[in-house]
CSV table of C-alpha atoms in Angstrom, one decimal:
chain,number,residue,atom,x,y,z
A,20,MET,CA,4.1,14.7,23.7
A,21,SER,CA,1.4,14.3,21.0
A,22,ILE,CA,4.1,11.9,19.3
A,23,PHE,CA,4.7,10.1,22.3
A,24,ALA,CA,1.0,9.8,22.9
A,25,ILE,CA,0.3,8.4,19.2
A,26,PHE,CA,2.9,5.7,19.2
A,27,LEU,CA,2.0,4.6,22.9
A,28,SER,CA,-1.3,4.4,21.6
A,29,LEU,CA,-0.5,2.2,18.5
A,30,SER,CA,1.7,0.0,21.0
A,31,LEU,CA,-1.4,-0.7,23.3
A,32,LEU,CA,-3.7,-1.4,20.6
A,33,ILE,CA,-1.2,-4.1,19.3
A,34,TYR,CA,-0.5,-5.4,22.6
A,35,PHE,CA,-4.2,-6.0,23.5
A,36,ALA,CA,-5.1,-7.0,20.2
A,37,TYR,CA,-2.7,-9.8,20.4
A,38,ARG,CA,-4.0,-10.7,23.7
A,39,GLY,CA,-7.7,-11.4,22.3
A,40,VAL,CA,-9.1,-7.6,23.4
A,41,SER,CA,-11.6,-6.9,20.7
A,42,VAL,CA,-10.7,-3.9,18.6
A,43,LEU,CA,-14.5,-2.8,19.2
A,44,VAL,CA,-13.2,-2.1,22.3
A,45,LEU,CA,-9.7,-1.1,21.9
A,46,ALA,CA,-10.2,1.2,19.0
A,47,PRO,CA,-12.5,4.4,20.8
A,48,LEU,CA,-10.6,3.9,24.4
A,49,LEU,CA,-7.1,4.1,22.9
A,50,ALA,CA,-8.1,6.7,20.7
A,51,ILE,CA,-9.1,8.7,23.4
A,52,VAL,CA,-6.2,7.8,25.2
A,53,ALA,CA,-4.1,9.3,22.4
A,54,VAL,CA,-6.2,12.6,22.8
A,55,VAL,CA,-6.1,13.2,26.5
A,56,LEU,CA,-2.0,12.3,26.7
A,57,SER,CA,-1.9,14.8,23.8
A,58,GLY,CA,-3.2,17.7,26.2
A,59,ASP,CA,-6.6,17.9,24.4
A,60,SER,CA,-8.7,16.4,27.3
A,61,SER,CA,-11.5,18.9,27.0
A,62,GLN,CA,-12.2,17.9,23.6
A,63,THR,CA,-12.7,14.2,24.7
A,64,MET,CA,-16.5,13.7,23.8
A,65,GLY,CA,-16.4,15.9,20.7
A,66,ILE,CA,-13.9,13.8,19.5
A,67,TYR,CA,-15.6,10.6,20.3
A,68,THR,CA,-18.9,11.5,18.6
A,69,GLU,CA,-17.8,13.8,15.7
A,70,VAL,CA,-14.4,12.5,15.1
A,71,PHE,CA,-14.5,8.6,15.7
A,72,MET,CA,-18.0,7.7,15.2
A,73,GLN,CA,-17.9,9.9,12.2
A,74,GLY,CA,-15.0,8.0,10.9
A,75,LEU,CA,-16.2,4.7,11.8
A,76,GLY,CA,-20.0,5.3,10.2
A,77,GLY,CA,-18.4,6.8,7.4
A,78,PHE,CA,-16.4,3.5,6.2
A,79,ALA,CA,-19.3,1.3,7.5
A,80,VAL,CA,-22.0,3.3,5.2
A,81,LYS,CA,-19.5,3.0,2.4
A,82,TYR,CA,-18.7,-0.4,2.3
A,83,PHE,CA,-21.4,-2.3,4.3
A,84,PRO,CA,-23.0,-3.5,1.1
A,85,LEU,CA,-19.8,-5.3,0.3
A,86,PHE,CA,-19.4,-6.9,3.4
A,87,ILE,CA,-23.0,-8.3,3.6
A,88,LEU,CA,-23.3,-9.4,0.2
A,89,GLY,CA,-20.0,-11.0,0.5
A,90,ALA,CA,-21.0,-13.2,3.6
A,91,ILE,CA,-23.8,-13.8,2.5
A,92,PHE,CA,-22.2,-15.3,-0.5
A,93,GLY,CA,-19.8,-17.0,1.0
A,94,LYS,CA,-22.3,-18.8,3.2
A,95,LEU,CA,-24.7,-19.5,0.5
A,96,MET,CA,-21.7,-21.4,-1.6
A,97,GLU,CA,-20.9,-23.3,2.1
A,98,ASP,CA,-24.2,-24.5,2.3
A,99,SER,CA,-25.0,-25.4,-0.9
A,100,GLY,CA,-22.1,-27.4,-1.3
A,101,TYR,CA,-20.8,-25.7,-4.3
A,102,ALA,CA,-17.7,-24.2,-2.3
A,103,TYR,CA,-16.7,-28.1,-1.4
A,104,SER,CA,-17.8,-29.2,-5.3
A,105,ILE,CA,-15.1,-26.7,-6.6
A,106,ALA,CA,-12.1,-27.9,-4.2
A,107,ARG,CA,-12.9,-31.5,-4.2
A,108,ASN,CA,-13.0,-31.5,-8.2
A,109,ILE,CA,-9.7,-29.3,-8.4
A,110,VAL,CA,-7.8,-31.7,-6.1
A,111,ASP,CA,-9.5,-34.9,-7.7
A,112,LYS,CA,-8.5,-33.6,-11.1
A,113,LEU,CA,-4.8,-32.6,-10.2
A,114,GLY,CA,-4.3,-36.0,-8.2
A,115,ASP,CA,-1.6,-36.7,-5.6
A,116,LYS,CA,1.4,-35.3,-7.8
A,117,HIS,CA,0.1,-31.7,-7.4
A,118,ALA,CA,-0.9,-31.8,-4.1
A,119,LEU,CA,-0.2,-28.5,-3.2
A,120,LEU,CA,-0.9,-26.9,-6.4
A,121,ALA,CA,-4.3,-28.3,-6.2
A,122,VAL,CA,-4.9,-26.7,-2.6
A,123,VAL,CA,-3.5,-23.4,-3.9
A,124,LEU,CA,-5.5,-23.4,-6.9
A,125,ALA,CA,-8.7,-24.5,-5.3
A,126,CYS,CA,-8.2,-21.7,-2.6
A,127,SER,CA,-7.5,-19.0,-5.4
A,128,ILE,CA,-10.6,-20.0,-7.6
A,129,LEU,CA,-12.9,-19.4,-4.4
A,130,THR,CA,-11.5,-16.1,-3.1
A,131,TYR,CA,-11.3,-14.5,-6.6
A,132,GLY,CA,-14.8,-15.3,-6.8
A,133,GLY,CA,-15.8,-13.4,-3.5
A,134,VAL,CA,-15.8,-16.4,-1.2
A,135,SER,CA,-14.2,-15.2,2.2
A,136,ALA,CA,-10.9,-16.7,3.5
A,137,PHE,CA,-12.6,-18.4,6.6
A,138,VAL,CA,-15.2,-20.5,4.2
A,139,VAL,CA,-12.5,-21.2,1.7
A,140,THR,CA,-10.5,-22.8,4.8
A,141,PHE,CA,-13.4,-24.1,6.3
A,142,ALA,CA,-14.1,-25.8,3.2
A,143,ILE,CA,-10.4,-26.9,1.9
A,144,TYR,CA,-9.1,-28.1,5.3
A,145,PRO,CA,-10.7,-31.2,5.6
A,146,ILE,CA,-9.4,-32.4,1.8
A,147,ALA,CA,-6.0,-30.6,2.0
A,148,ALA,CA,-5.4,-33.0,5.3
A,149,ALA,CA,-6.9,-36.2,3.6
A,150,LEU,CA,-4.7,-35.7,0.5
A,151,PHE,CA,-1.5,-34.5,2.7
A,152,LYS,CA,-1.9,-37.6,4.7
A,153,GLN,CA,-2.4,-40.1,1.6
A,154,THR,CA,0.7,-38.3,-0.3
A,155,ASN,CA,2.8,-38.5,2.9
A,156,ILE,CA,3.2,-34.4,2.9
A,157,PRO,CA,3.5,-32.8,6.5
A,158,LYS,CA,0.2,-31.7,8.0
A,159,ARG,CA,2.3,-28.4,9.1
A,160,LEU,CA,2.6,-27.2,5.2
A,161,ILE,CA,-1.1,-27.2,4.8
A,162,PRO,CA,-1.9,-23.1,6.2
A,163,GLY,CA,1.0,-22.0,4.2
A,164,ALA,CA,-0.7,-23.5,0.9
A,165,ILE,CA,-3.9,-22.2,2.1
A,166,CYS,CA,-2.3,-18.8,2.3
A,167,ILE,CA,-0.9,-18.5,-0.9
A,168,GLY,CA,-4.1,-19.0,-2.4
A,169,ALA,CA,-6.6,-17.3,0.0
A,170,LEU,CA,-4.1,-14.4,1.4
A,171,THR,CA,-2.0,-13.0,-1.5
A,172,LEU,CA,-2.5,-12.7,-5.1
A,173,THR,CA,-6.6,-12.9,-5.0
A,174,MET,CA,-6.5,-10.6,-2.0
A,175,THR,CA,-4.6,-7.5,-3.3
A,176,ALA,CA,-3.0,-8.6,-6.8
A,177,LEU,CA,-5.4,-10.2,-9.7
A,178,PRO,CA,-7.7,-7.3,-11.4
A,179,GLY,CA,-11.2,-7.6,-10.5
A,180,SER,CA,-11.0,-9.3,-7.1
A,181,PRO,CA,-14.0,-8.5,-5.4
A,182,ALA,CA,-12.0,-8.6,-2.1
A,183,ILE,CA,-12.3,-5.4,0.2
A,184,HIS,CA,-8.5,-4.9,-0.1
A,185,ASN,CA,-9.0,-4.4,-3.6
A,186,VAL,CA,-12.2,-2.1,-3.1
A,187,ILE,CA,-10.9,0.0,-0.3
A,188,PRO,CA,-8.7,2.6,-2.6
A,189,MET,CA,-11.7,2.8,-5.3
A,190,PRO,CA,-13.4,5.8,-4.0
A,191,TYR,CA,-10.1,7.4,-3.2
A,192,PHE,CA,-8.4,7.2,-6.4
A,193,GLU,CA,-11.5,7.0,-8.4
A,194,THR,CA,-10.8,3.7,-9.9
A,195,ASP,CA,-12.4,0.5,-10.4
A,196,ALA,CA,-11.2,-3.1,-9.4
A,197,PHE,CA,-9.4,-3.5,-12.7
A,198,ALA,CA,-6.8,-0.9,-11.7
A,199,ALA,CA,-3.4,-1.4,-13.3
A,200,PRO,CA,-4.1,-5.0,-14.4
A,201,GLY,CA,-0.7,-6.0,-16.1
A,202,LEU,CA,1.1,-4.8,-13.0
A,203,GLY,CA,-1.5,-6.7,-10.7
A,204,ILE,CA,-0.9,-9.8,-12.9
A,205,ILE,CA,2.8,-9.6,-12.5
A,206,ALA,CA,2.5,-9.4,-8.7
A,207,SER,CA,0.1,-12.5,-9.0
A,208,ILE,CA,2.4,-14.2,-11.0
A,209,VAL,CA,5.3,-13.5,-8.6
A,210,MET,CA,3.3,-14.5,-5.5
A,211,LEU,CA,2.0,-17.6,-6.8
A,212,GLY,CA,5.4,-18.6,-8.3
A,213,GLY,CA,7.3,-17.8,-5.6
A,214,GLY,CA,4.8,-19.2,-2.9
A,215,MET,CA,4.9,-22.4,-4.7
A,216,LEU,CA,8.7,-22.7,-5.2
A,217,TRP,CA,9.1,-22.1,-1.2
A,218,MET,CA,6.4,-24.7,-0.3
A,219,ASN,CA,7.6,-27.1,-3.0
A,220,ARG,CA,11.3,-26.9,-1.4
A,221,GLN,CA,9.9,-27.5,2.0
A,222,THR,CA,8.0,-30.5,0.8
A,223,ARG,CA,11.2,-31.7,-0.6
A,224,ILE,CA,13.2,-31.1,2.6
A,225,ALA,CA,10.5,-33.0,4.7
A,226,SER,CA,10.4,-35.8,2.0
A,227,ALA,CA,14.5,-36.0,2.5
A,228,ASN,CA,14.0,-36.2,6.3
A,229,ASN,CA,11.2,-38.8,5.9
A,230,GLU,CA,9.2,-36.7,7.8
A,231,GLY,CA,5.8,-37.6,6.8
A,232,TYR,CA,2.4,-36.5,7.5
A,233,GLY,CA,3.2,-36.1,11.0
A,234,ASN,CA,1.4,-37.7,14.7
A,235,HIS,CA,-1.9,-36.2,13.9
A,236,THR,CA,-5.2,-38.1,14.0
A,237,LEU,CA,-6.8,-38.1,10.7
A,238,ASN,CA,-10.5,-37.6,12.2
A,239,GLU,CA,-11.9,-34.3,10.3
A,240,LYS,CA,-14.9,-34.9,8.4
A,241,GLU,CA,-15.7,-33.5,4.9
A,242,PRO,CA,-18.7,-31.0,5.3
A,243,HIS,CA,-20.4,-32.5,2.4
A,244,SER,CA,-19.1,-36.2,2.4
A,245,GLY,CA,-21.6,-38.8,1.6
A,246,ILE,CA,-23.7,-37.1,-0.3
A,247,ASP,CA,-24.0,-36.0,-4.0
A,248,ILE,CA,-21.5,-33.5,-4.8
A,249,PRO,CA,-22.9,-30.5,-6.8
A,250,ASN,CA,-21.5,-30.6,-10.5
A,251,PHE,CA,-18.4,-28.6,-10.7
A,252,TRP,CA,-19.3,-26.2,-13.8
A,253,LEU,CA,-22.5,-25.3,-11.7
A,254,ALA,CA,-20.9,-24.7,-8.8
A,255,LEU,CA,-18.1,-22.9,-10.9
A,256,SER,CA,-20.9,-20.5,-12.1
A,257,PRO,CA,-21.5,-18.3,-9.6
A,258,ILE,CA,-17.7,-17.7,-9.3
A,259,LEU,CA,-18.0,-16.6,-12.8
A,260,ILE,CA,-20.9,-14.6,-12.4
A,261,VAL,CA,-18.8,-12.5,-10.1
A,262,ILE,CA,-15.8,-12.0,-12.0
A,263,ILE,CA,-17.7,-11.7,-15.5
A,264,GLY,CA,-20.3,-9.4,-14.0
A,265,ASN,CA,-17.7,-7.3,-12.2
A,266,TYR,CA,-16.2,-6.4,-15.3
A,267,ALA,CA,-19.1,-6.0,-17.6
A,268,PHE,CA,-20.7,-3.8,-15.1
A,269,SER,CA,-17.6,-1.5,-14.3
A,270,LYS,CA,-16.8,-1.2,-18.2
A,271,ILE,CA,-19.6,-1.7,-20.4
A,272,ILE,CA,-23.2,-1.6,-18.5
A,273,ILE,CA,-22.9,1.3,-16.2
A,274,PRO,CA,-21.2,3.7,-18.0
A,275,LEU,CA,-24.3,3.3,-20.5
A,276,TRP,CA,-26.8,4.3,-18.0
A,277,ASN,CA,-27.9,8.0,-17.3
A,278,ASN,CA,-25.7,8.7,-14.2
A,279,SER,CA,-26.1,12.6,-14.5
A,280,TYR,CA,-28.2,12.7,-11.4
A,281,LEU,CA,-25.3,12.2,-9.1
A,282,ALA,CA,-24.4,15.7,-9.7
A,283,ASP,CA,-27.5,16.6,-7.8
A,284,GLU,CA,-26.8,17.7,-3.9
A,285,LYS,CA,-29.1,14.8,-2.4
A,286,PHE,CA,-26.6,12.5,-3.9
A,287,GLY,CA,-23.5,14.7,-2.5
A,288,GLY,CA,-22.5,15.6,-6.1
A,289,VAL,CA,-20.3,12.7,-6.6
A,290,THR,CA,-18.8,11.5,-9.7
A,291,LEU,CA,-19.9,8.1,-11.5
A,292,SER,CA,-15.9,7.5,-11.2
A,293,SER,CA,-15.8,7.2,-7.2
A,294,VAL,CA,-18.7,4.9,-7.5
A,295,ILE,CA,-18.7,2.8,-10.2
A,296,GLY,CA,-16.2,0.2,-9.0
A,297,ILE,CA,-18.1,-0.4,-5.8
A,298,TRP,CA,-21.6,-0.4,-7.5
A,299,ALA,CA,-20.0,-3.2,-10.1
A,300,ILE,CA,-19.4,-5.5,-7.1
A,301,ILE,CA,-22.5,-4.9,-5.6
A,302,LEU,CA,-24.3,-6.0,-8.4
A,303,SER,CA,-22.1,-8.6,-9.2
A,304,LEU,CA,-22.5,-10.1,-6.0
A,305,PHE,CA,-26.4,-9.7,-5.9
A,306,LEU,CA,-26.7,-11.6,-9.0
A,307,ALA,CA,-24.6,-14.5,-7.8
A,308,CYS,CA,-26.3,-14.6,-4.6
A,309,ILE,CA,-29.8,-15.1,-6.5
A,310,PHE,CA,-28.0,-17.8,-8.8
A,311,VAL,CA,-26.8,-19.9,-6.1
A,312,ILE,CA,-30.1,-19.6,-4.2
A,313,ALA,CA,-32.1,-20.8,-7.7
A,314,SER,CA,-29.8,-23.4,-8.6
A,315,SER,CA,-29.5,-24.8,-5.4
A,316,PHE,CA,-32.5,-24.1,-3.7
A,317,LYS,CA,-33.3,-27.8,-2.7
A,318,ARG,CA,-29.5,-28.4,-1.5
A,319,ILE,CA,-29.9,-25.7,0.9
A,320,ASP,CA,-31.5,-26.8,3.9
A,321,SER,CA,-32.8,-23.2,5.0
A,322,VAL,CA,-32.4,-20.2,2.5
A,323,ALA,CA,-33.4,-18.0,5.2
A,324,GLU,CA,-31.0,-19.4,8.0
A,325,SER,CA,-28.1,-19.2,5.4
A,326,LEU,CA,-29.1,-15.7,4.7
A,327,ASN,CA,-29.5,-15.0,8.4
A,328,LYS,CA,-26.0,-16.3,9.4
A,329,GLY,CA,-24.1,-14.7,6.5
A,330,ALA,CA,-26.0,-11.4,7.5
A,331,THR,CA,-24.9,-12.1,11.2
A,332,GLY,CA,-21.3,-12.8,10.2
A,333,SER,CA,-20.8,-9.6,8.2
A,334,LEU,CA,-21.3,-7.2,11.1
A,335,LEU,CA,-18.0,-7.9,13.1
A,336,PRO,CA,-15.7,-7.9,10.1
A,337,ILE,CA,-17.2,-4.7,8.8
A,338,PHE,CA,-17.3,-3.0,12.5
A,339,ASN,CA,-13.9,-4.1,13.5
A,340,THR,CA,-12.4,-2.4,10.3
A,341,ALA,CA,-14.7,0.5,10.6
A,342,SER,CA,-13.4,1.1,14.6
A,343,GLU,CA,-9.8,0.6,13.1
A,344,VAL,CA,-10.9,3.4,10.9
A,345,GLY,CA,-12.4,5.8,13.3
A,346,TYR,CA,-9.0,5.2,15.2
A,347,GLY,CA,-7.1,6.4,12.4
A,348,SER,CA,-9.6,9.4,12.1
A,349,VAL,CA,-8.8,10.6,15.6
A,350,ILE,CA,-5.1,10.2,15.2
A,351,ALA,CA,-4.9,12.5,12.1
A,352,THR,CA,-6.4,15.3,14.3
A,353,LEU,CA,-3.4,15.4,16.6
A,354,ALA,CA,-1.0,17.7,16.2
A,355,GLY,CA,1.9,15.5,16.4
A,356,PHE,CA,0.3,13.6,13.5
A,357,ALA,CA,1.4,16.8,11.3
A,358,ILE,CA,4.7,16.0,11.9
A,359,ILE,CA,4.7,12.3,11.6
A,360,LYS,CA,2.9,13.0,8.0
A,361,GLN,CA,5.4,15.3,7.0
A,362,SER,CA,8.1,12.6,7.7
A,363,LEU,CA,6.3,10.0,6.1
A,364,MET,CA,5.6,12.2,2.8
A,365,GLY,CA,9.1,12.8,2.7
A,366,ILE,CA,10.6,9.1,2.7
A,367,SER,CA,11.2,9.6,-1.0
A,368,PRO,CA,10.7,13.0,-2.4
A,369,GLY,CA,9.5,12.8,-5.9
A,370,ASN,CA,7.9,9.3,-5.6
A,371,PRO,CA,4.7,9.0,-3.3
A,372,LEU,CA,4.5,5.4,-4.2
A,373,ILE,CA,7.5,4.4,-1.8
A,374,SER,CA,5.8,6.4,1.0
A,375,GLU,CA,2.2,5.3,0.2
A,376,ALA,CA,3.4,1.6,0.4
A,377,ILE,CA,5.6,2.2,3.4
A,378,MET,CA,2.9,3.9,5.6
A,379,ILE,CA,0.3,1.4,4.7
A,380,ASN,CA,2.2,-1.7,5.3
A,381,VAL,CA,3.3,-0.5,8.6
A,382,LEU,CA,-0.4,0.2,9.9
A,383,ALA,CA,-1.7,-3.2,8.5
A,384,GLY,CA,1.1,-4.9,10.7
A,385,ILE,CA,0.4,-2.6,13.7
A,386,THR,CA,-3.0,-3.3,13.4
A,387,GLY,CA,-2.8,-7.0,12.2
A,388,SER,CA,-5.6,-6.2,9.6
A,389,ALA,CA,-4.8,-5.5,6.0
A,390,SER,CA,-8.1,-4.0,5.8
A,391,GLY,CA,-7.9,-1.7,8.9
A,392,GLY,CA,-4.1,-0.7,7.9
A,393,LEU,CA,-5.3,0.2,4.3
A,394,GLY,CA,-8.7,2.0,5.6
A,395,ILE,CA,-6.7,3.9,8.5
A,396,ALA,CA,-4.3,4.9,5.9
A,397,LEU,CA,-6.4,5.8,3.2
A,398,GLU,CA,-8.5,7.8,5.8
A,399,ILE,CA,-6.0,10.0,7.1
A,400,MET,CA,-3.8,10.2,3.8
A,401,GLY,CA,-5.9,9.2,0.9
A,402,ALA,CA,-6.7,12.6,-0.4
A,403,SER,CA,-3.0,13.7,0.1
A,404,TYR,CA,-2.1,10.9,-2.2
A,405,MET,CA,-4.4,11.9,-4.7
A,406,GLN,CA,-3.0,15.1,-5.1
A,407,LEU,CA,0.5,13.9,-5.1
A,408,ALA,CA,-0.4,11.7,-7.9
A,409,GLU,CA,-2.1,14.8,-9.7
A,410,GLN,CA,1.2,16.6,-9.2
A,411,TYR,CA,3.9,14.1,-10.4
A,412,ASN,CA,1.3,12.7,-13.3
A,413,ILE,CA,1.1,9.4,-11.4
A,414,ASP,CA,-1.8,7.5,-12.7
A,415,PRO,CA,-4.6,7.0,-9.9
A,416,GLU,CA,-4.6,3.1,-11.2
A,417,LEU,CA,-0.8,2.9,-10.0
A,418,MET,CA,-1.7,4.2,-6.4
A,419,HIS,CA,-4.9,1.8,-6.3
A,420,ARG,CA,-2.6,-0.9,-7.2
A,421,ILE,CA,0.1,-0.3,-4.5
A,422,ALA,CA,-2.2,0.5,-1.8
A,423,SER,CA,-4.1,-2.7,-2.3
A,424,LEU,CA,-0.5,-4.5,-2.8
A,425,ALA,CA,0.4,-2.9,0.6
A,426,SER,CA,-2.0,-4.1,2.9
A,427,GLY,CA,-1.3,-7.7,2.1
A,428,GLY,CA,2.5,-7.8,3.7
A,429,LEU,CA,3.3,-7.1,7.2
A,430,ASP,CA,-0.6,-7.6,8.2
A,431,SER,CA,0.3,-11.0,8.3
A,432,LEU,CA,2.3,-11.0,11.6
A,433,PRO,CA,1.3,-13.9,14.3
A,434,HIS,CA,-1.3,-11.6,15.6
A,435,ASN,CA,-3.3,-11.0,12.6
A,436,GLY,CA,-6.8,-12.5,13.4
A,437,ALA,CA,-7.2,-14.6,9.8
A,438,ILE,CA,-3.9,-16.5,10.4
A,439,ILE,CA,-4.9,-17.3,14.1
A,440,THR,CA,-8.4,-18.6,13.1
A,441,MET,CA,-7.0,-20.5,9.8
A,442,LEU,CA,-4.5,-22.3,12.3
A,443,THR,CA,-7.2,-23.1,14.8
A,444,ILE,CA,-9.3,-24.6,12.0
A,445,CYS,CA,-6.1,-26.6,10.9
A,446,GLY,CA,-5.4,-27.7,14.4
A,447,LEU,CA,-1.9,-26.4,14.3
A,448,THR,CA,0.3,-24.0,16.3
A,449,HIS,CA,2.2,-20.6,15.3
A,450,ARG,CA,5.5,-23.1,16.2
A,451,GLU,CA,4.5,-25.6,13.8
A,452,SER,CA,3.3,-23.6,10.9
A,453,TYR,CA,4.1,-19.6,10.9
A,454,LYS,CA,7.3,-20.0,9.2
A,455,ASP,CA,5.9,-21.1,6.1
A,456,ILE,CA,2.8,-18.7,6.7
A,457,PHE,CA,5.4,-15.8,7.0
A,458,ALA,CA,7.0,-16.9,3.9
A,459,THR,CA,4.5,-16.9,1.6
A,460,ALA,CA,2.2,-14.3,2.8
A,461,VAL,CA,5.0,-12.0,4.5
A,462,VAL,CA,8.0,-12.0,2.6
A,463,ILE,CA,6.9,-12.9,-1.1
A,464,PRO,CA,4.0,-10.4,-1.1
A,465,LEU,CA,6.7,-7.6,-0.1
A,466,ILE,CA,9.0,-8.6,-3.1
A,467,ALA,CA,6.1,-8.6,-5.6
A,468,LEU,CA,5.1,-5.2,-4.0
A,469,THR,CA,8.7,-4.0,-4.8
A,470,LEU,CA,9.0,-5.1,-8.0
A,471,VAL,CA,5.5,-3.5,-8.9
A,472,ILE,CA,7.1,0.0,-7.5
A,473,ILE,CA,9.8,-0.3,-9.3
A,474,LEU,CA,8.0,-1.2,-12.6
A,475,GLY,CA,5.4,1.6,-12.1
A,476,THR,CA,8.0,4.1,-11.6
A,477,VAL,CA,10.0,3.4,-14.3
A,478,PHE,CA,6.9,2.8,-16.9
A,479,GLY,CA,3.8,3.9,-15.1
A,480,SER,CA,0.6,2.1,-15.0
A,481,PHE,CA,-0.2,-0.5,-17.2
């Protein structure tokens, strides 16, 4: 009965999330539904306040600085015109012959530097629409191109990415953002190369069929058109601060500090390795924000308004994900989950990489959220996977990279919130563009994940 309760609860979560009901409402209600149907109705209030809220609060406390700094940084990059400058200059430099590649590279650079996929889509879409119209490439291909740059390699694969999907595994495996860099780069090449092969093929087919841009009115106004575009290298500087700063803080600067105080009881007795990755990204994003404010103070209409909107914009994403983690915490307490857990752990005896990849992918697909699925999986199984890594002599960096990559496959099913938002911004429908999204953001990342599992199993982490 408990197993039935878990699957019914998950099914309802998928259905109502797809129907547009907020996960802030769904997660606690459906967690309680699972508890009641499992026969533990007398524990309902205790489960809600001491399990669900503790899981939600633990995630929010741990990752809130990253969400708020990331959102503020993205807003500052948008309001200063820096995000637009980077996108516009790359498109102009590569020209009409490489329209698809220009869009992909512009999205990749911005997201690798810590700018959110939403801000990137908002900045690149008007430019891409004008470019595709000019080069007679179907408008319906824009979301597929954006997905390659914003929702694949920079989200889960490239070492050093400040994306939350690369951050969540850190405290569980005591790693930093540069975990398994060689494997991450290989996965990135597969995602970029495979995605471009698919999109170029689609472009050739459309050209052979004389499809053209399509029957779309080109009335999108570029957000910073008609004003002086910021210098490209100046606009790129905050991105470099995030990337270089992340490496310098995690590998050089922070290890030189006197961090022995972390062993004190008031700091929870944590080790430096469990927090260094998060610290490095916090410091890098903070410095990047300061740089944008200082270098574009006159360009930003109101710094206070940008800070306020960025901070406010961070609340919904973090509490959505935290609610899903709280939901996972409740599910983990149910008797039926012990059976499910045992089954998952037994998928590939002797190779927990496969079990980890399948579990995270499935949960990301169910929740329609890469960060939500990853957060739930590691909240309920992270300690077990760390123990298995030690048992089978698997480098925790490899476990980290597999976890991050696994979050970016089935998450991009049609009910994914980022996909729906992207299509809305582009003025397109699932019917028009989802085939290319599915190829670039689901199929090819799953191929990359499979390859990394094989390489990691044979050669270990590198």
